Coordinates of C-alpha atoms and ligand atoms in Angstrom, one line a residue:
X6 CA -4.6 5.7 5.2
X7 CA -5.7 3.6 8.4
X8 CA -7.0 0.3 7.7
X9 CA -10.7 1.4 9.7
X10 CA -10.8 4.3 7.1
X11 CA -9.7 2.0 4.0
X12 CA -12.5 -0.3 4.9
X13 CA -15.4 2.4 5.5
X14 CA -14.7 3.6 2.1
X15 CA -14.4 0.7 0.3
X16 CA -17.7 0.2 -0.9
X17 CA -18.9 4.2 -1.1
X18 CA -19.1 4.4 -4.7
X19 CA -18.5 8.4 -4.1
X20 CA -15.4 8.1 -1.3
X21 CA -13.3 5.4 -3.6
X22 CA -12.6 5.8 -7.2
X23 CA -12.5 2.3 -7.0
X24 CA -15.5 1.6 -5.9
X25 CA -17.4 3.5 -8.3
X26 CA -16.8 1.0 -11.0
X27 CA -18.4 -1.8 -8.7
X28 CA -21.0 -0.1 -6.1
X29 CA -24.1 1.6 -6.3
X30 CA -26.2 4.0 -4.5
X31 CA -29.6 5.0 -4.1
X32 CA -30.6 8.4 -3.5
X33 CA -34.1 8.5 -1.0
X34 CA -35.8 11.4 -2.5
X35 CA -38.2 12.4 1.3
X36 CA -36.4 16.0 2.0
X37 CA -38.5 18.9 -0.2
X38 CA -38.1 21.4 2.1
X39 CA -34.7 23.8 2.0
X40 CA -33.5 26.8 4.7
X41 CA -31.6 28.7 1.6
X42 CA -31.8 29.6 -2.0
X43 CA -28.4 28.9 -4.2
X44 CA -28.7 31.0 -7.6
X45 CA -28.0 27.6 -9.7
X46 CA -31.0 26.1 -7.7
X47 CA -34.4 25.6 -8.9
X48 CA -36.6 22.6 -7.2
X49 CA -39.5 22.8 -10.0
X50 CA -37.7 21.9 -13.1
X51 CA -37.8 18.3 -13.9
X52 CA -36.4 16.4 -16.5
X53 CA -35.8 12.5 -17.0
X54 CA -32.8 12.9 -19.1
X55 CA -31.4 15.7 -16.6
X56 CA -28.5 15.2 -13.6
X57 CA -27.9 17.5 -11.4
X58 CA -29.0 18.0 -7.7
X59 CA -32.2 18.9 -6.5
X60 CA -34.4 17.6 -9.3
X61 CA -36.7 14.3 -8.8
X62 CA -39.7 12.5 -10.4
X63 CA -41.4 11.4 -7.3
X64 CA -41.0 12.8 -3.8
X65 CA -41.3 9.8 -1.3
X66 CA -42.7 9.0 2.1
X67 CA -40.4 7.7 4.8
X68 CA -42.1 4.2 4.5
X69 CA -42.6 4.5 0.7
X70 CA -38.5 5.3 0.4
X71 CA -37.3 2.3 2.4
X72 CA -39.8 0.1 -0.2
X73 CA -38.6 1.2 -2.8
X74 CA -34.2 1.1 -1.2
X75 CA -35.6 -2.9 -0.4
X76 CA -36.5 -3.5 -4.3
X77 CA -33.5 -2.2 -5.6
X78 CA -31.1 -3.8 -3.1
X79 CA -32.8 -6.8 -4.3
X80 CA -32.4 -6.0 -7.5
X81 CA -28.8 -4.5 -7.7
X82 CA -26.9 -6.2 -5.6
X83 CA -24.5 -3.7 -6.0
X84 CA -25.8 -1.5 -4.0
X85 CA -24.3 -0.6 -0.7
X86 CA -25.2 3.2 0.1
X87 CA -28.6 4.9 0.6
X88 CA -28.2 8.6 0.7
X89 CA -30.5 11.5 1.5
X90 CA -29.5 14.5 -0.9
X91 CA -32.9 16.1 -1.2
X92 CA -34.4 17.4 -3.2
X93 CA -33.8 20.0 -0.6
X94 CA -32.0 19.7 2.3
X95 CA -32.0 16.7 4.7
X96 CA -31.6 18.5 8.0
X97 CA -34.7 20.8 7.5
X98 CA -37.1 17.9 7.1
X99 CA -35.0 15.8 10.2
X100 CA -38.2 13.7 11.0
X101 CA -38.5 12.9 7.2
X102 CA -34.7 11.6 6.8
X103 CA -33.9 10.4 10.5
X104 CA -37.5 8.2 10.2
X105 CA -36.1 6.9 6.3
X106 CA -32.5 5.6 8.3
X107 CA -34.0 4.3 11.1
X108 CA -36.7 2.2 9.2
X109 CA -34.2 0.9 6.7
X110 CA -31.6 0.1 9.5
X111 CA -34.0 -2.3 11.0
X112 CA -34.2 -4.1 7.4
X113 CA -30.9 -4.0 5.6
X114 CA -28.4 -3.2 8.2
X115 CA -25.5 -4.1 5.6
X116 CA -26.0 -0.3 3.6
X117 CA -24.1 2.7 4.6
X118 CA -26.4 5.9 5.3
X119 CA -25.0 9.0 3.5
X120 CA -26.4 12.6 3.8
X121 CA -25.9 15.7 1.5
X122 CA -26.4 19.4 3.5
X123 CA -26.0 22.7 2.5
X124 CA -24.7 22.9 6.0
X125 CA -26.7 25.8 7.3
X126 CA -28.5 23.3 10.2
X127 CA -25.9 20.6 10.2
X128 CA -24.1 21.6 14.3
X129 CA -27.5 21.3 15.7
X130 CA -27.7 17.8 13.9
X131 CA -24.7 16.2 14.1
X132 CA -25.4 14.3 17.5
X133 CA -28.3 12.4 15.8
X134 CA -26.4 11.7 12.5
X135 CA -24.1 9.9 14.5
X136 CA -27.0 8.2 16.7
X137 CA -28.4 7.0 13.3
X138 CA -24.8 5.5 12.3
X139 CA -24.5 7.7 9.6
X140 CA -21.0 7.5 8.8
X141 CA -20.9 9.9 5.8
X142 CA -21.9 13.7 5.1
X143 CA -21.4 16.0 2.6
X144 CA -21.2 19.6 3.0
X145 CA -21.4 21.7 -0.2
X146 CA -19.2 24.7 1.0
X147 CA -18.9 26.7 -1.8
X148 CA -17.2 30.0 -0.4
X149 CA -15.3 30.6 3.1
X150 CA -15.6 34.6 1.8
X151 CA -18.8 36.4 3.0
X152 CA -18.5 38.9 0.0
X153 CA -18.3 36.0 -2.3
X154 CA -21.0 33.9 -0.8
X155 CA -23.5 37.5 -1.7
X156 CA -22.6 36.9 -5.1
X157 CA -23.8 32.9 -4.7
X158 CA -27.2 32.9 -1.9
X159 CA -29.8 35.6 -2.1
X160 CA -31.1 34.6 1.2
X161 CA -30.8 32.0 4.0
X162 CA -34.0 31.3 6.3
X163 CA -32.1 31.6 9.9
X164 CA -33.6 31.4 13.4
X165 CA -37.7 32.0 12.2
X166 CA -36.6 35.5 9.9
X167 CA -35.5 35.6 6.5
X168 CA -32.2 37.0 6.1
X169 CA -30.2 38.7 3.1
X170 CA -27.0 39.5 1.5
X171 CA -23.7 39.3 3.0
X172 CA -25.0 38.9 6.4
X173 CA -27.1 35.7 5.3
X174 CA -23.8 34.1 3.6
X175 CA -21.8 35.1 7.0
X176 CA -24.0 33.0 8.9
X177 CA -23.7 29.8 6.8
X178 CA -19.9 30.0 6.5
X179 CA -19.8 30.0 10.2
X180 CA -22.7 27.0 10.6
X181 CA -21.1 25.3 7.8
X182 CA -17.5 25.3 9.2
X183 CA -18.6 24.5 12.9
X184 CA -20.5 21.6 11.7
X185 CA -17.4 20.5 9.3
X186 CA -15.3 20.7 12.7
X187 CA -18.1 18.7 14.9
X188 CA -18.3 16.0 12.1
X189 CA -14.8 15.3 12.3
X190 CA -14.4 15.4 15.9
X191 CA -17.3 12.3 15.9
X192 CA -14.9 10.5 13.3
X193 CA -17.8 10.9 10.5
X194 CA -16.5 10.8 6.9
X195 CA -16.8 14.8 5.7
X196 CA -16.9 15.2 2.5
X197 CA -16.8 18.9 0.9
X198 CA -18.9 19.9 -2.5
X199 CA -18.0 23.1 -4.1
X200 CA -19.7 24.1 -7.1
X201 CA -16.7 26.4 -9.7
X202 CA -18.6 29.6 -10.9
X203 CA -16.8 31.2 -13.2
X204 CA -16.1 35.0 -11.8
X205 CA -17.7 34.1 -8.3
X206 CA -15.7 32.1 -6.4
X207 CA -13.4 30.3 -9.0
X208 CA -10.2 31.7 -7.6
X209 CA -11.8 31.9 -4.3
X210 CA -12.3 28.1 -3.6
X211 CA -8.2 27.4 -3.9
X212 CA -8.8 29.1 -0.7
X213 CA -11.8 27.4 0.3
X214 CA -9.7 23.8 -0.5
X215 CA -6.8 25.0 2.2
X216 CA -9.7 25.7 5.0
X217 CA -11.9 22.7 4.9
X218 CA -8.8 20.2 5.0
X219 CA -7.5 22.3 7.7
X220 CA -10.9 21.6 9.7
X221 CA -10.6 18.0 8.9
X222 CA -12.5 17.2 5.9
X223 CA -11.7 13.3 4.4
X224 CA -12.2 14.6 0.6
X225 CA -13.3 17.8 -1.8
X226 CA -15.1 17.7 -4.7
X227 CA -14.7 20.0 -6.9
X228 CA -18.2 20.4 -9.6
X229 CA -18.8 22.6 -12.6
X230 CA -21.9 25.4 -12.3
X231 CA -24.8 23.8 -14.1
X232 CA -26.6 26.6 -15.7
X233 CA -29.1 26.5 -18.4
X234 CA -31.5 29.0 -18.9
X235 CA -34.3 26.4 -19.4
X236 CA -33.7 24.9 -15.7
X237 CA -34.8 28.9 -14.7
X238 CA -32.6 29.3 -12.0
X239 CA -31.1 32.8 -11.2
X240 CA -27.8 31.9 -13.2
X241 CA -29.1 30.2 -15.8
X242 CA -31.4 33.3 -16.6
X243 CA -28.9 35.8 -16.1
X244 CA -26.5 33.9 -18.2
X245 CA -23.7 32.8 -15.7
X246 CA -21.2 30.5 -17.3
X247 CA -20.1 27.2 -16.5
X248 CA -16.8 26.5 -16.3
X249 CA -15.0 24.5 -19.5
X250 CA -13.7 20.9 -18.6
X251 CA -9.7 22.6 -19.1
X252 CA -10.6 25.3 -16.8
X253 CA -11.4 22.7 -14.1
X254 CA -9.0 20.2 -14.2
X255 CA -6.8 23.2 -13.9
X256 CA -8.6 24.2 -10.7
X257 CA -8.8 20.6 -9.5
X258 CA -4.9 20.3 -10.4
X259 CA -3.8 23.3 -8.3
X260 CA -6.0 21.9 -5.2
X261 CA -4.7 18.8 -5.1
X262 CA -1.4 19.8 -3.5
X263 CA -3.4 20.5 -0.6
X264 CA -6.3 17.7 -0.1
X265 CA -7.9 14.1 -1.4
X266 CA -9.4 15.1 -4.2
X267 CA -12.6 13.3 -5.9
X268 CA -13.0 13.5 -10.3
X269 CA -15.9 10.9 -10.7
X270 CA -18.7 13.2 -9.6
X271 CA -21.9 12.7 -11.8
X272 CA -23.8 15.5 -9.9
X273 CA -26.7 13.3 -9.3
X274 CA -30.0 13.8 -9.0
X275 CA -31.7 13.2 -5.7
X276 CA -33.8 10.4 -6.3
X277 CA -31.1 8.7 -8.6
X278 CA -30.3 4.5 -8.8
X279 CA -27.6 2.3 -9.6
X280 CA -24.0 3.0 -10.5
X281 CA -22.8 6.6 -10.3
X282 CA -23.5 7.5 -14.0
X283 CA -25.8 4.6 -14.7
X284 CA -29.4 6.2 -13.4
X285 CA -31.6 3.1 -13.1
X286 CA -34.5 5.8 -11.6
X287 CA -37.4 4.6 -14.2
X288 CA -37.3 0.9 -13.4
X289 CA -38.3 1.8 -9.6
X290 CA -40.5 4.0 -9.7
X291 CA -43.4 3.6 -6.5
X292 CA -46.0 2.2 -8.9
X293 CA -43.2 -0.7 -10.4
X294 CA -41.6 -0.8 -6.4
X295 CA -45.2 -1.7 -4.7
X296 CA -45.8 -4.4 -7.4
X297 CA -42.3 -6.1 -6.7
X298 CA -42.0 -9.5 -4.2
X299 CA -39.1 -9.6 -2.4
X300 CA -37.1 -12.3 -0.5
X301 CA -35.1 -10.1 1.9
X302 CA -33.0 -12.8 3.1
X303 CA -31.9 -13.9 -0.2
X304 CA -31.2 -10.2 -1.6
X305 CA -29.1 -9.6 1.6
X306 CA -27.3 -12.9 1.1
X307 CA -26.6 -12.0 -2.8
X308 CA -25.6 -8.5 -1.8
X309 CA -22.8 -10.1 0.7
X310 CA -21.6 -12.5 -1.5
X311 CA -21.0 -9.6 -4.2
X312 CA -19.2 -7.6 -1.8
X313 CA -17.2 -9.9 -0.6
X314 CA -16.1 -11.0 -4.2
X315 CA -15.1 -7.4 -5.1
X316 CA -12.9 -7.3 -1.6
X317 CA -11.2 -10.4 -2.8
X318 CA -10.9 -8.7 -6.6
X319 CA -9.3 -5.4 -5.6
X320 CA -7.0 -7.2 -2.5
X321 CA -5.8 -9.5 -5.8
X322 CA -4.9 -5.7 -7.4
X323 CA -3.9 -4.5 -4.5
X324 CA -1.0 -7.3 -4.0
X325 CA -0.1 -6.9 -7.6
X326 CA 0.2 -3.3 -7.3
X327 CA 0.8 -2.3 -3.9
X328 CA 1.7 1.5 -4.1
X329 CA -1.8 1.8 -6.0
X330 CA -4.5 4.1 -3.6
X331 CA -7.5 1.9 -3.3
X332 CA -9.4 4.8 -3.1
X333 CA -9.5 8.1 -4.6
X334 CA -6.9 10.4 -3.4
X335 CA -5.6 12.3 -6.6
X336 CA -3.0 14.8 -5.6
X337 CA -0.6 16.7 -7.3
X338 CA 1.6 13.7 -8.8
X339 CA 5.4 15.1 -9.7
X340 CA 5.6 15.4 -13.6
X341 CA 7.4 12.3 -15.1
X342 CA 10.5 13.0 -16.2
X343 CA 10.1 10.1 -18.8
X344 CA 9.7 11.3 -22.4
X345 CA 5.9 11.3 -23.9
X346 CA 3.5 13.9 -23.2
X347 CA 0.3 13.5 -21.0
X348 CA -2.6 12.4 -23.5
X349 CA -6.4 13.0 -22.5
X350 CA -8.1 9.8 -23.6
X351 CA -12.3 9.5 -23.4
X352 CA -13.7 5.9 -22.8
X353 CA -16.9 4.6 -23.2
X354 CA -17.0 2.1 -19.8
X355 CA -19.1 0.6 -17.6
X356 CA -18.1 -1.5 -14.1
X357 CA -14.5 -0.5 -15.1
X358 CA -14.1 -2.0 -18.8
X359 CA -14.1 -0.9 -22.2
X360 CA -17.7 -1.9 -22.6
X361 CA -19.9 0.4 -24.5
X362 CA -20.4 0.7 -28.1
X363 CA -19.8 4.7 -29.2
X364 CA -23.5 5.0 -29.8
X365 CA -24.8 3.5 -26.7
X366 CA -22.9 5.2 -24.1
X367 CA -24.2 8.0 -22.0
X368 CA -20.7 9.0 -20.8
X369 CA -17.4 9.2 -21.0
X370 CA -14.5 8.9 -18.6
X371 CA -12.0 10.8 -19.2
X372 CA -8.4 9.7 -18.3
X373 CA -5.1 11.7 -18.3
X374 CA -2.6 9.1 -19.6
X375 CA 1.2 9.6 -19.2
X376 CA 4.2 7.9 -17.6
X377 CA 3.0 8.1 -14.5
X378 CA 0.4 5.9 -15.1
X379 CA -3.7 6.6 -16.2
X380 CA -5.7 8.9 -13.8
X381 CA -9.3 9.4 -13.9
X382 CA -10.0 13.3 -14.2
X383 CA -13.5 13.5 -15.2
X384 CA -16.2 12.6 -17.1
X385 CA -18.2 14.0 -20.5
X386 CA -21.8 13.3 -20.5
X387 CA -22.7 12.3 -24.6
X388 CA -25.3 14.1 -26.2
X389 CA -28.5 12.1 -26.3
X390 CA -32.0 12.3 -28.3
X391 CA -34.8 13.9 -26.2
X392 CA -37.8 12.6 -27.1
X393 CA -39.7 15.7 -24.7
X394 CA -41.9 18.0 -25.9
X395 CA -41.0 20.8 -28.5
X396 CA -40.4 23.4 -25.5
X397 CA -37.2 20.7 -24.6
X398 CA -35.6 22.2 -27.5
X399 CA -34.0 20.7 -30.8
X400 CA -32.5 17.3 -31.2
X401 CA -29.7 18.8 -33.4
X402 CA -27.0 16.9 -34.8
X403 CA -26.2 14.5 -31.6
X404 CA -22.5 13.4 -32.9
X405 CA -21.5 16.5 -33.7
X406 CA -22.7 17.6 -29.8
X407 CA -20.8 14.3 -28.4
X408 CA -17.7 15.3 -30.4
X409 CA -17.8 18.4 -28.8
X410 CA -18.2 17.3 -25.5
X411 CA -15.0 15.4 -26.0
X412 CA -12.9 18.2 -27.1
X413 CA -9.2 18.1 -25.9
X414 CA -9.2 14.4 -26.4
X415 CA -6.9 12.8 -28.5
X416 CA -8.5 9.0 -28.3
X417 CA -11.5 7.5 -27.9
X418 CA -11.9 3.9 -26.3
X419 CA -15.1 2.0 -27.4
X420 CA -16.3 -1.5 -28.0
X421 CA -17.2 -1.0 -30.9
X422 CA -17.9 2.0 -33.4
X423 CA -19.6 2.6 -36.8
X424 CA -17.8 4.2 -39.9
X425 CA -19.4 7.6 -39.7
X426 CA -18.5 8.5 -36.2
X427 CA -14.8 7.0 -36.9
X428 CA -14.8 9.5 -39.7
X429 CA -16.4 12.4 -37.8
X430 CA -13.9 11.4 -35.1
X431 CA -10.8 11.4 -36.9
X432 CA -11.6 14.9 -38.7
X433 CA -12.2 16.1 -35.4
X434 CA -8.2 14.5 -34.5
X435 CA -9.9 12.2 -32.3
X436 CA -8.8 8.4 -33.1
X437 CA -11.2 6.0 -32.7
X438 CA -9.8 2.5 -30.7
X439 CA -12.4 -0.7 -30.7
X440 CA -9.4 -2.8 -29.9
X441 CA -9.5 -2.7 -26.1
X442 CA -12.9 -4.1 -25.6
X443 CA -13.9 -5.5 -22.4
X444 CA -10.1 -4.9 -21.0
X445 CA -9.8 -3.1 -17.5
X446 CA -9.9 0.7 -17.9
X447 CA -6.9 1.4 -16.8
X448 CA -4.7 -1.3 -18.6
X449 CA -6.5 -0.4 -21.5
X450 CA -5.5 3.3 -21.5
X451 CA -1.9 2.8 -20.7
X452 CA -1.8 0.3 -23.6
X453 CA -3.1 2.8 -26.3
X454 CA -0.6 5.5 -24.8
X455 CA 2.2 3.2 -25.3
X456 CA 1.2 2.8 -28.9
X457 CA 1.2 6.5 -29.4
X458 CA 4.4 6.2 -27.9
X459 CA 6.1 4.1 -30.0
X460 CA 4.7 6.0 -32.9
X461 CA 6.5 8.4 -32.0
X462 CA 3.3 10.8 -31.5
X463 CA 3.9 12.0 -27.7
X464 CA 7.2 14.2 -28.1
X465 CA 7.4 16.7 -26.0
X466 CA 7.7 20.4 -27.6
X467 CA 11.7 22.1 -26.4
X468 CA 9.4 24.1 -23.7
X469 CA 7.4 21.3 -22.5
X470 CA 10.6 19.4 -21.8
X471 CA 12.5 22.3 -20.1
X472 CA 9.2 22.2 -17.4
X473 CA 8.9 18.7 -16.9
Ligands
CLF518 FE1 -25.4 10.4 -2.6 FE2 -23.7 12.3 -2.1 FE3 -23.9 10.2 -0.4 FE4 -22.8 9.9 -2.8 S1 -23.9 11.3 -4.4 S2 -25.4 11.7 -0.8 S3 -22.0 11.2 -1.2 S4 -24.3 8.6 -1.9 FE5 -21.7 11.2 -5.2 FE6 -23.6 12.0 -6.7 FE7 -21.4 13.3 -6.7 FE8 -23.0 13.4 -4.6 S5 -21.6 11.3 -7.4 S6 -23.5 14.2 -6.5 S7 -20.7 13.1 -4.6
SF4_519 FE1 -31.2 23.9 -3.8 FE2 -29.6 22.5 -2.3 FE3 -29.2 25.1 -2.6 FE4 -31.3 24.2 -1.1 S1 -29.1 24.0 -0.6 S2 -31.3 25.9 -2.7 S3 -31.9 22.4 -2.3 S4 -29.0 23.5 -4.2

């Protein structure tokens, strides 16, 4: 990768792996307005404990946004990305975002300005993106098929007329891969979201993978359908599954042959704070933002000296481990032909260690260990207690849902860990390990896959070793 490239991703908590364990972003919640409907979109439903795009708490002003991205770069130094993602779509409320970028590039010139676009109005507006320095956009390009893209957008709002059907998704395939192509003519970072529906375009996107590299975009994300009958969207209604975590690693493995691929997605919402997977929303919301005093010359001094600490951590790594990617670029690795199996191996982590107790944590990243070393595939969200009203359904036996959610794991890294959930665990052959606490992620993983090793628990069945 060029060095100009390596550095402009660096700190993107969504365009490095890496980075995601030390940078954070902030999500400017000014765009309501959308030019299409998605049938796993609905605007209305709001929920705290809910991720997933298009839902917020508080819909912001221009001025009011840049307050509130001030308070928590004060507050986080960590953070290094404001990004527009909603809760519609950017480029249909262009006086809205472009305002938000061009406010908060007078005051904190240091963050990078990111957008999220369904793409349908993105070739009229790449020439001001790239006015406003906005060095990264994401396209979510879910279909390249017009008979598919029926099945996904009921209708698209095109030229002053509302139109429908196959005709409506032929017109935003064409908009979306014109403005892929314009984006990476300017040398702006594309990014491509596809969302796996199950029946709809799962087969459809290996496809979909080949053509947006082809048109030059940096990185694809691959996400699973959210769709919950509660949210009342058309899927979630109708009863659409999402896909199971197998069924998309398996997608995400046959894609990576053919482009960068990205696995630590959270699906954020579009006011969301803080870490990718760490939502620090409630602390800044406008009322707690306006009431805030901030130094702006000492937050922008703390936020440098942060950054440049982390450069100086990961150039350490890098000089240690030179053929390690500093940032995420996951293709299809050749299968070891070293003896032990690959393991799938959950860990409760925050800012890349073994940090959470089993109880606390919110998530789980989920890393395939084997002899080619530990690579992030994923992540499980843990079931939590909602405290909403009755209507927000039961709070049913919450370790029984988060040993569900980590089903095809065979380990579970934690701080620490009570004696029930080590029970529950181990019935559900899932072994508890407390005894990497506050180790790097990575090191930590590979250590507890070396035990299993020489236990003798990773032998590869007669017919996995014939295809290795
Ligand atoms: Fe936000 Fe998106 Fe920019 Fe990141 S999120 S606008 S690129 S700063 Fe990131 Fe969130 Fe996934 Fe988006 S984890 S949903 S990919
Ligand atoms: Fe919702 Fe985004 Fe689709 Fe618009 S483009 S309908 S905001 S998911």
């Amino acid at each position: 990768m060029p060095e100009a490239i390596r550095r402009q991703v660096a700190d993107h908590p969504c365009y490095s792996e890496q980075a995601h364990h030390h940078f954070a972003r902030m999500h400017a919640a000014v765009a309501p307005a959308c030019n299409i409907q998605c049938h796993y979109c609905n605007r209305k439903y709001d929920c705290a404990n809910e991720s997933r795009p298009g839902v917020v708490s508080e819909l912001l002003s221009p001025e009011q946004a840049v307050r509130k991205a001030l308070a928590v770069a004060a507050a986080i130094p960590q953070m290094s990305v404001l990004g527009i993602a909603g809760p519609g779509d950017p480029l249909v409320n262009p006086e809205r975002t472009f305002a938000t970028f061009r406010l908060l590039a007078e005051k904190a010139p240091d963050l990078k300005l990111c957008v999220s676009t369904n793409g349908l109005a993105l070739p009229d507006a790449v020439s001001e993106l790239a006015r406003h320095n906005v060095a990264h956009v994401t396209i979510t390009i879910n279909c390249i098929d017009p008979d598919v893209g029926a099945q996904i957008y009921p209708w698209i709002f095109w030229q002053g007329r509302r139109v429908r059907g196959r005709e409506a998704a032929a017109i935003l395939i064409e908009q979306q891969q014109k403005g892929l192509a314009m984006l990476a003519e300017r040398g702006i970072l594309a990014k491509v979201n596809s969302v796996m529906i199950p029946g709809v375009n799962d087969r459809h996107l290996v496809e979909v993978s080949k053509a947006v590299k082809a048109k030059g975009a940096f990185l694809h994300n691959l996400m699973p359908l959210i769709a919950e009958a509660e949210h009342g969207t058309f899927y979630g209604v109708m009863g659409q599954r999402s896909p199971t975590p197998a069924e998309l690693k398996a997608l995400q493995d046959e894609c990576a042959g053919d482009m960068a691929l990205m696995r630590h997605c959270r699906q954020c919402r579009a006011d969301a704070v803080g870490l990718l997977g760490e939502d620090r929303g409630a602390e800044f919301t406008m009322e707690k933002v306006e009431a805030m005093e901030i130094d702006f010359d000492a937050a922008l001094q703390r936020r440098l000296e942060f950054r440049a600490a982390v450069a100086a951590e990961l150039e350490t790594k890098r000089e240690r481990a030179p053929q390690a990617s500093p940032v995420t670029l996951h293709r299809r690795a050749p299968r070891p032909a070293d003896d032990g199996r690959p393991v799938l191996m959950a860990v409760a982590a925050k800012r890349g260690l073994v940090f959470e107790h089993f109880g606390h944590a919110r998530e789980f990243l989920i890393y395939e260990a084997s002899a080619a070393g530990a690579k992030l595939i994923g992540h499980r969200r843990a079931a939590q207690y909602c405290f909403g009203d009755a209507e927000c359904g039961e709070a049913e036996d919450v370790l029984a849902q988060t040993i569900r959610a980590l089903a095809g794991c065979e380990a579970v890294l934690c701080s620490r860990i009570g004696w029930e959930p080590w029970r529950e665990l181990e019935a559900a052959g899932i072994q508890p390990n407390g005894e990497h606490a506050m180790e790097p992620v990575e090191d930590a993983v590979m250590a507890v896959w070396r035990e299993m090793l020489a236990a003798g628990r990773l032998v590869r069945s007669v017919a996995e070793q014939r295809c290795a």
